[in-house]
PDB file of C-alpha atoms in Angstrom:
ATOM      1  CA  GLU Z 912     117.752 -68.209 167.056  1.00  0.00           C
ATOM      2  CA  VAL Z 913     116.461 -68.445 170.526  1.00  0.00           C
ATOM      3  CA  GLN Z 914     116.779 -71.908 171.731  1.00  0.00           C
ATOM      4  CA  LEU Z 915     116.595 -74.126 174.934  1.00  0.00           C
ATOM      5  CA  VAL Z 916     118.545 -77.221 175.368  1.00  0.00           C
ATOM      6  CA  GLU Z 917     117.641 -79.588 178.706  1.00  0.00           C
ATOM      7  CA  SER Z 918     120.394 -81.955 180.297  1.00  0.00           C
ATOM      8  CA  GLY Z 919     120.865 -84.042 183.086  1.00  0.00           C
ATOM      9  CA  GLY Z 920     117.961 -86.186 183.401  1.00  0.00           C
ATOM     10  CA  GLY Z 921     118.725 -90.389 184.221  1.00  0.00           C
ATOM     11  CA  LEU Z 922     117.537 -93.176 186.269  1.00  0.00           C
ATOM     12  CA  ILE Z 923     117.513 -92.029 189.942  1.00  0.00           C
ATOM     13  CA  GLN Z 924     116.357 -94.021 193.188  1.00  0.00           C
ATOM     14  CA  PRO Z 925     113.935 -92.556 195.403  1.00  0.00           C
ATOM     15  CA  GLY Z 926     115.282 -90.183 197.933  1.00  0.00           C
ATOM     16  CA  GLY Z 927     117.782 -89.339 195.804  1.00  0.00           C
ATOM     17  CA  SER Z 928     119.334 -86.246 194.195  1.00  0.00           C
ATOM     18  CA  LEU Z 929     119.804 -85.026 190.607  1.00  0.00           C
ATOM     19  CA  THR Z 930     120.422 -81.828 189.256  1.00  0.00           C
ATOM     20  CA  LEU Z 931     118.985 -80.716 185.789  1.00  0.00           C
ATOM     21  CA  SER Z 932     120.413 -78.199 183.594  1.00  0.00           C
ATOM     22  CA  CYS Z 933     118.998 -75.610 180.649  1.00  0.00           C
ATOM     23  CA  ALA Z 934     121.059 -74.239 178.155  1.00  0.00           C
ATOM     24  CA  ALA Z 935     119.774 -70.842 176.577  1.00  0.00           C
ATOM     25  CA  SER Z 936     121.437 -69.469 173.617  1.00  0.00           C
ATOM     26  CA  GLY Z 937     119.627 -66.211 171.652  1.00  0.00           C
ATOM     27  CA  PHE Z 938     118.656 -64.528 174.977  1.00  0.00           C
ATOM     28  CA  SER Z 939     119.985 -63.916 178.530  1.00  0.00           C
ATOM     29  CA  VAL Z 940     118.380 -65.927 180.877  1.00  0.00           C
ATOM     30  CA  SER Z 941     119.130 -63.208 183.697  1.00  0.00           C
ATOM     31  CA  ASN Z 942     116.688 -60.777 181.844  1.00  0.00           C
ATOM     32  CA  ASN Z 943     113.977 -63.319 181.720  1.00  0.00           C
ATOM     33  CA  TYR Z 944     111.376 -65.328 183.702  1.00  0.00           C
ATOM     34  CA  MET Z 945     112.273 -68.657 183.468  1.00  0.00           C
ATOM     35  CA  ASN Z 946     110.566 -71.933 184.590  1.00  0.00           C
ATOM     36  CA  TRP Z 947     110.939 -75.680 184.743  1.00  0.00           C
ATOM     37  CA  VAL Z 948     107.521 -77.539 183.558  1.00  0.00           C
ATOM     38  CA  ARG Z 949     107.093 -81.347 183.883  1.00  0.00           C
ATOM     39  CA  GLN Z 950     105.094 -83.763 182.062  1.00  0.00           C
ATOM     40  CA  ALA Z 951     104.770 -87.421 183.795  1.00  0.00           C
ATOM     41  CA  PRO Z 952     104.055 -90.071 181.217  1.00  0.00           C
ATOM     42  CA  GLY Z 953     100.690 -90.082 179.583  1.00  0.00           C
ATOM     43  CA  LYS Z 954      99.620 -87.237 181.535  1.00  0.00           C
ATOM     44  CA  GLY Z 955      99.344 -83.222 181.498  1.00  0.00           C
ATOM     45  CA  LEU Z 956     101.904 -80.605 181.871  1.00  0.00           C
ATOM     46  CA  GLU Z 957     102.467 -79.377 185.304  1.00  0.00           C
ATOM     47  CA  TRP Z 958     104.394 -76.216 186.201  1.00  0.00           C
ATOM     48  CA  VAL Z 959     107.297 -76.822 188.867  1.00  0.00           C
ATOM     49  CA  SER Z 960     109.331 -73.702 189.250  1.00  0.00           C
ATOM     50  CA  VAL Z 961     110.013 -70.027 188.031  1.00  0.00           C
ATOM     51  CA  ILE Z 962     113.082 -67.664 188.864  1.00  0.00           C
ATOM     52  CA  TYR Z 963     112.219 -64.109 188.407  1.00  0.00           C
ATOM     53  CA  THR Z 964     114.742 -61.641 186.942  1.00  0.00           C
ATOM     54  CA  GLY Z 965     115.363 -60.277 190.289  1.00  0.00           C
ATOM     55  CA  GLY Z 966     116.408 -63.929 191.653  1.00  0.00           C
ATOM     56  CA  SER Z 967     112.864 -64.295 193.632  1.00  0.00           C
ATOM     57  CA  THR Z 968     111.629 -68.089 193.126  1.00  0.00           C
ATOM     58  CA  TYR Z 969     108.538 -69.916 193.218  1.00  0.00           C
ATOM     59  CA  TYR Z 970     107.450 -73.609 193.208  1.00  0.00           C
ATOM     60  CA  SER Z 971     104.334 -75.796 192.936  1.00  0.00           C
ATOM     61  CA  ASP Z 972     103.237 -77.459 196.383  1.00  0.00           C
ATOM     62  CA  SER Z 973     104.108 -80.706 195.091  1.00  0.00           C
ATOM     63  CA  VAL Z 974     108.063 -79.897 195.055  1.00  0.00           C
ATOM     64  CA  LYS Z 975     108.199 -76.870 197.522  1.00  0.00           C
ATOM     65  CA  GLY Z 976     110.849 -77.810 199.969  1.00  0.00           C
ATOM     66  CA  ARG Z 977     112.155 -80.429 197.997  1.00  0.00           C
ATOM     67  CA  PHE Z 978     113.319 -78.663 194.647  1.00  0.00           C
ATOM     68  CA  THR Z 979     115.622 -75.440 193.677  1.00  0.00           C
ATOM     69  CA  ILE Z 980     115.503 -73.496 190.694  1.00  0.00           C
ATOM     70  CA  SER Z 981     118.852 -71.241 190.311  1.00  0.00           C
ATOM     71  CA  ARG Z 982     120.949 -69.831 187.457  1.00  0.00           C
ATOM     72  CA  ASP Z 983     124.214 -69.064 186.426  1.00  0.00           C
ATOM     73  CA  ASN Z 984     124.371 -65.942 184.252  1.00  0.00           C
ATOM     74  CA  SER Z 985     127.460 -66.307 183.064  1.00  0.00           C
ATOM     75  CA  LYS Z 986     126.809 -69.692 181.583  1.00  0.00           C
ATOM     76  CA  ASN Z 987     123.569 -68.578 180.236  1.00  0.00           C
ATOM     77  CA  THR Z 988     121.696 -71.593 182.313  1.00  0.00           C
ATOM     78  CA  VAL Z 989     119.144 -72.321 184.424  1.00  0.00           C
ATOM     79  CA  TYR Z 990     119.265 -75.328 186.892  1.00  0.00           C
ATOM     80  CA  LEU Z 991     116.765 -77.578 188.797  1.00  0.00           C
ATOM     81  CA  GLN Z 992     118.352 -79.170 192.065  1.00  0.00           C
ATOM     82  CA  MET Z 993     116.201 -82.121 193.121  1.00  0.00           C
ATOM     83  CA  ASN Z 994     116.554 -83.539 196.395  1.00  0.00           C
ATOM     84  CA  ASN Z 995     114.397 -86.479 198.011  1.00  0.00           C
ATOM     85  CA  VAL Z 996     113.153 -87.734 194.982  1.00  0.00           C
ATOM     86  CA  ARG Z 997     109.834 -89.714 194.757  1.00  0.00           C
ATOM     87  CA  VAL Z 998     108.338 -91.610 192.271  1.00  0.00           C
ATOM     88  CA  GLU Z 999     105.894 -89.506 191.060  1.00  0.00           C
ATOM     89  CA  ASP Z1000     108.782 -87.058 190.082  1.00  0.00           C
ATOM     90  CA  ALA Z1001     109.461 -89.160 187.203  1.00  0.00           C
ATOM     91  CA  ALA Z1002     108.459 -86.917 184.224  1.00  0.00           C
ATOM     92  CA  VAL Z1003     110.070 -85.458 181.064  1.00  0.00           C
ATOM     93  CA  TYR Z1004     111.242 -81.897 182.680  1.00  0.00           C
ATOM     94  CA  HIS Z1005     110.981 -79.340 180.388  1.00  0.00           C
ATOM     95  CA  CYS Z1006     112.518 -75.565 180.737  1.00  0.00           C
ATOM     96  CA  ALA Z1007     110.579 -72.552 179.182  1.00  0.00           C
ATOM     97  CA  ARG Z1008     110.785 -68.874 179.200  1.00  0.00           C
ATOM     98  CA  ALA Z1009     107.553 -66.954 180.333  1.00  0.00           C
ATOM     99  CA  TYR Z1010     106.011 -63.832 179.128  1.00  0.00           C
ATOM    100  CA  SER Z1011     105.302 -61.289 182.338  1.00  0.00           C
ATOM    101  CA  THR Z1012     105.810 -61.447 185.983  1.00  0.00           C
ATOM    102  CA  TYR Z1013     102.431 -63.482 186.056  1.00  0.00           C
ATOM    103  CA  LEU Z1014     103.721 -66.142 183.626  1.00  0.00           C
ATOM    104  CA  ASP Z1015     100.621 -65.821 181.035  1.00  0.00           C
ATOM    105  CA  TRP Z1016     102.284 -67.952 178.641  1.00  0.00           C
ATOM    106  CA  PHE Z1017     105.746 -69.769 178.016  1.00  0.00           C
ATOM    107  CA  ASP Z1018     107.850 -69.262 174.691  1.00  0.00           C
ATOM    108  CA  PRO Z1019     109.941 -71.006 173.769  1.00  0.00           C
ATOM    109  CA  TRP Z1020     110.126 -74.270 175.521  1.00  0.00           C
ATOM    110  CA  GLY Z1021     112.993 -77.136 175.127  1.00  0.00           C
ATOM    111  CA  GLN Z1022     112.573 -80.486 174.159  1.00  0.00           C
ATOM    112  CA  GLY Z1023     113.152 -81.970 177.733  1.00  0.00           C
ATOM    113  CA  THR Z1024     115.077 -84.173 179.620  1.00  0.00           C
ATOM    114  CA  LEU Z1025     113.536 -87.603 180.951  1.00  0.00           C
ATOM    115  CA  VAL Z1026     113.552 -88.370 184.903  1.00  0.00           C
ATOM    116  CA  THR Z1027     113.274 -91.712 185.744  1.00  0.00           C
ATOM    117  CA  VAL Z1028     112.542 -92.998 189.551  1.00  0.00           C
ATOM    118  CA  SER Z1029     113.019 -96.465 190.347  1.00  0.00           C
ATOM    119  CA  SER Z1030     114.722 -98.401 192.843  1.00  0.00           C
TER     120      SER Z1030
ATOM    121  CA  GLU B1490      92.227 -73.786 192.720  1.00  0.00           C
ATOM    122  CA  ILE B1491      91.514 -73.402 189.367  1.00  0.00           C
ATOM    123  CA  VAL B1492      91.064 -76.474 187.147  1.00  0.00           C
ATOM    124  CA  LEU B1493      90.824 -76.550 183.634  1.00  0.00           C
ATOM    125  CA  THR B1494      88.932 -79.437 182.017  1.00  0.00           C
ATOM    126  CA  GLN B1495      90.016 -80.211 178.197  1.00  0.00           C
ATOM    127  CA  SER B1496      87.208 -81.778 175.906  1.00  0.00           C
ATOM    128  CA  PRO B1497      87.059 -84.212 173.815  1.00  0.00           C
ATOM    129  CA  PRO B1498      90.042 -86.382 175.300  1.00  0.00           C
ATOM    130  CA  THR B1499      90.665 -87.534 172.013  1.00  0.00           C
ATOM    131  CA  LEU B1500      89.146 -86.137 168.438  1.00  0.00           C
ATOM    132  CA  SER B1501      89.190 -88.214 165.595  1.00  0.00           C
ATOM    133  CA  LEU B1502      88.960 -85.940 162.135  1.00  0.00           C
ATOM    134  CA  SER B1503      90.181 -85.863 158.930  1.00  0.00           C
ATOM    135  CA  PRO B1504      92.430 -83.568 157.063  1.00  0.00           C
ATOM    136  CA  GLY B1505      90.589 -80.561 155.870  1.00  0.00           C
ATOM    137  CA  ASP B1506      87.906 -81.077 158.524  1.00  0.00           C
ATOM    138  CA  ARG B1507      87.476 -78.267 161.124  1.00  0.00           C
ATOM    139  CA  ALA B1508      88.207 -79.096 164.561  1.00  0.00           C
ATOM    140  CA  THR B1509      87.133 -77.574 167.740  1.00  0.00           C
ATOM    141  CA  LEU B1510      88.607 -78.049 171.209  1.00  0.00           C
ATOM    142  CA  SER B1511      87.235 -76.939 174.443  1.00  0.00           C
ATOM    143  CA  CYS B1512      89.146 -75.595 177.803  1.00  0.00           C
ATOM    144  CA  ARG B1513      86.611 -75.154 180.609  1.00  0.00           C
ATOM    145  CA  ALA B1514      87.774 -73.278 183.468  1.00  0.00           C
ATOM    146  CA  SER B1515      86.226 -74.274 187.233  1.00  0.00           C
ATOM    147  CA  GLN B1516      85.659 -70.443 188.356  1.00  0.00           C
ATOM    148  CA  SER B1517      85.378 -67.093 187.027  1.00  0.00           C
ATOM    149  CA  VAL B1518      88.998 -66.424 185.507  1.00  0.00           C
ATOM    150  CA  SER B1519      91.153 -63.934 183.842  1.00  0.00           C
ATOM    151  CA  SER B1520      91.430 -64.046 179.826  1.00  0.00           C
ATOM    152  CA  HIS B1521      95.124 -64.971 179.769  1.00  0.00           C
ATOM    153  CA  LEU B1522      94.798 -68.617 178.382  1.00  0.00           C
ATOM    154  CA  ALA B1523      97.184 -69.895 176.191  1.00  0.00           C
ATOM    155  CA  TRP B1524      97.302 -72.888 173.883  1.00  0.00           C
ATOM    156  CA  TYR B1525      99.880 -74.825 172.848  1.00  0.00           C
ATOM    157  CA  GLN B1526     100.575 -77.726 170.398  1.00  0.00           C
ATOM    158  CA  GLN B1527     102.654 -80.648 171.061  1.00  0.00           C
ATOM    159  CA  LYS B1528     103.907 -83.428 168.657  1.00  0.00           C
ATOM    160  CA  PRO B1529     105.418 -86.646 170.201  1.00  0.00           C
ATOM    161  CA  GLY B1530     108.815 -86.517 171.497  1.00  0.00           C
ATOM    162  CA  GLN B1531     108.793 -82.776 170.740  1.00  0.00           C
ATOM    163  CA  ALA B1532     108.454 -79.397 172.884  1.00  0.00           C
ATOM    164  CA  PRO B1533     105.267 -77.796 173.189  1.00  0.00           C
ATOM    165  CA  ARG B1534     104.561 -74.833 170.971  1.00  0.00           C
ATOM    166  CA  LEU B1535     102.651 -71.909 171.494  1.00  0.00           C
ATOM    167  CA  LEU B1536     100.014 -71.564 169.300  1.00  0.00           C
ATOM    168  CA  ILE B1537      97.562 -68.903 170.947  1.00  0.00           C
ATOM    169  CA  TYR B1538      98.043 -66.374 173.831  1.00  0.00           C
ATOM    170  CA  ASP B1539      95.392 -64.205 175.714  1.00  0.00           C
ATOM    171  CA  ALA B1540      92.961 -66.416 174.610  1.00  0.00           C
ATOM    172  CA  SER B1541      92.505 -65.017 171.211  1.00  0.00           C
ATOM    173  CA  ASN B1542      96.022 -64.030 169.751  1.00  0.00           C
ATOM    174  CA  ARG B1543      98.116 -66.076 167.743  1.00  0.00           C
ATOM    175  CA  ALA B1544     101.553 -66.408 168.379  1.00  0.00           C
ATOM    176  CA  THR B1545     104.328 -65.464 166.007  1.00  0.00           C
ATOM    177  CA  GLY B1546     104.304 -67.597 162.995  1.00  0.00           C
ATOM    178  CA  ILE B1547     101.080 -69.365 163.740  1.00  0.00           C
ATOM    179  CA  PRO B1548      98.833 -70.180 160.590  1.00  0.00           C
ATOM    180  CA  ALA B1549      95.620 -68.473 160.369  1.00  0.00           C
ATOM    181  CA  ARG B1550      93.823 -71.675 160.211  1.00  0.00           C
ATOM    182  CA  PHE B1551      94.243 -71.381 164.204  1.00  0.00           C
ATOM    183  CA  SER B1552      92.019 -69.279 166.209  1.00  0.00           C
ATOM    184  CA  GLY B1553      90.843 -69.085 169.892  1.00  0.00           C
ATOM    185  CA  SER B1554      88.108 -67.911 171.477  1.00  0.00           C
ATOM    186  CA  VAL B1555      86.352 -67.213 174.884  1.00  0.00           C
ATOM    187  CA  SER B1556      82.785 -67.230 176.149  1.00  0.00           C
ATOM    188  CA  GLY B1557      82.720 -66.617 180.158  1.00  0.00           C
ATOM    189  CA  THR B1558      85.003 -69.696 181.843  1.00  0.00           C
ATOM    190  CA  ASP B1559      84.811 -71.770 178.056  1.00  0.00           C
ATOM    191  CA  PHE B1560      87.456 -71.425 175.738  1.00  0.00           C
ATOM    192  CA  THR B1561      88.018 -72.738 172.330  1.00  0.00           C
ATOM    193  CA  LEU B1562      90.706 -73.409 170.155  1.00  0.00           C
ATOM    194  CA  THR B1563      89.436 -73.734 166.250  1.00  0.00           C
ATOM    195  CA  ILE B1564      91.316 -75.382 163.465  1.00  0.00           C
ATOM    196  CA  SER B1565      89.234 -74.064 160.460  1.00  0.00           C
ATOM    197  CA  SER B1566      90.748 -77.000 157.872  1.00  0.00           C
ATOM    198  CA  LEU B1567      93.169 -79.272 159.259  1.00  0.00           C
ATOM    199  CA  GLU B1568      96.315 -79.967 157.798  1.00  0.00           C
ATOM    200  CA  PRO B1569      98.258 -83.278 158.038  1.00  0.00           C
ATOM    201  CA  GLU B1570     100.800 -81.550 160.380  1.00  0.00           C
ATOM    202  CA  ASP B1571      98.215 -80.410 162.878  1.00  0.00           C
ATOM    203  CA  PHE B1572      97.771 -83.923 164.065  1.00  0.00           C
ATOM    204  CA  ALA B1573      99.178 -83.676 167.929  1.00  0.00           C
ATOM    205  CA  VAL B1574      98.091 -83.074 171.294  1.00  0.00           C
ATOM    206  CA  TYR B1575      96.869 -79.725 172.251  1.00  0.00           C
ATOM    207  CA  HIS B1576      97.101 -78.096 175.968  1.00  0.00           C
ATOM    208  CA  CYS B1577      95.394 -75.050 177.418  1.00  0.00           C
ATOM    209  CA  GLN B1578      97.132 -73.301 180.189  1.00  0.00           C
ATOM    210  CA  LEU B1579      96.073 -70.483 182.680  1.00  0.00           C
ATOM    211  CA  ARG B1580      97.804 -68.575 184.889  1.00  0.00           C
ATOM    212  CA  SER B1581      96.504 -67.212 188.592  1.00  0.00           C
ATOM    213  CA  ASN B1582      97.268 -63.299 189.629  1.00  0.00           C
ATOM    214  CA  TRP B1583      99.808 -63.847 192.661  1.00  0.00           C
ATOM    215  CA  PRO B1584     101.536 -65.643 194.015  1.00  0.00           C
ATOM    216  CA  PRO B1585     102.245 -67.453 190.508  1.00  0.00           C
ATOM    217  CA  VAL B1586      99.950 -70.671 189.865  1.00  0.00           C
ATOM    218  CA  ILE B1587      99.792 -71.946 186.533  1.00  0.00           C
ATOM    219  CA  THR B1588      97.326 -74.481 185.577  1.00  0.00           C
ATOM    220  CA  PHE B1589      97.510 -76.520 182.844  1.00  0.00           C
ATOM    221  CA  GLY B1590      94.322 -79.030 181.195  1.00  0.00           C
ATOM    222  CA  GLN B1591      95.145 -82.439 180.207  1.00  0.00           C
ATOM    223  CA  GLY B1592      95.414 -82.287 176.925  1.00  0.00           C
ATOM    224  CA  THR B1593      93.036 -83.204 173.646  1.00  0.00           C
ATOM    225  CA  ARG B1594      94.397 -85.416 171.332  1.00  0.00           C
ATOM    226  CA  LEU B1595      93.484 -84.428 167.749  1.00  0.00           C
ATOM    227  CA  GLU B1596      94.106 -87.999 165.872  1.00  0.00           C
ATOM    228  CA  ILE B1597      93.557 -88.807 162.090  1.00  0.00           C
ATOM    229  CA  LYS B1598      90.512 -90.819 161.492  1.00  0.00           C
TER     230      LYS B1598
END
């Protein structure tokens, strides 16, 4: 069964750091375009980042320079390192596999992990 | 920057009704639009891709269409499990920029 399971969310102070994990099963993250998408409370979905099969990475303007996406092929896991976290980064963070280089659509998605930012 | 506007924000209907959800792009775009269903506490589920193609396992009552910059998700006869939030999503060409609509909440009347 193709599945994604996120972990690592929690309460963090503004300016702090946190690393989220996304463990995949049923397919290899190294052969797919893996993404993070977040959803702030009461808001819509917001794409955050992608890591391509060749290792190239892209970020939304809102997180560029602060977040880093990576993967560990041996653990079949994708990560999101969040640094200098802001109040507006509070959200449920989902990982999702994208179809095509252009990220035409996302399937499957993980259930998400909640990041709360507060002092 | 492309903006996707979903309407209405909330749609109140009864089981058996026909639901029509709209997603309008702010400028001329490709047809690579996707629709997702999301229930509380659950992951989004892909329903439609490339504007009109049903994803694997999605019932035939779900259909998608496009006319210019107006994309429509239609649920022909609502089942109780269809009441959820629906999101549309579009991608740019390059570099990757992904845009989501703000969602339409489909609630039981």
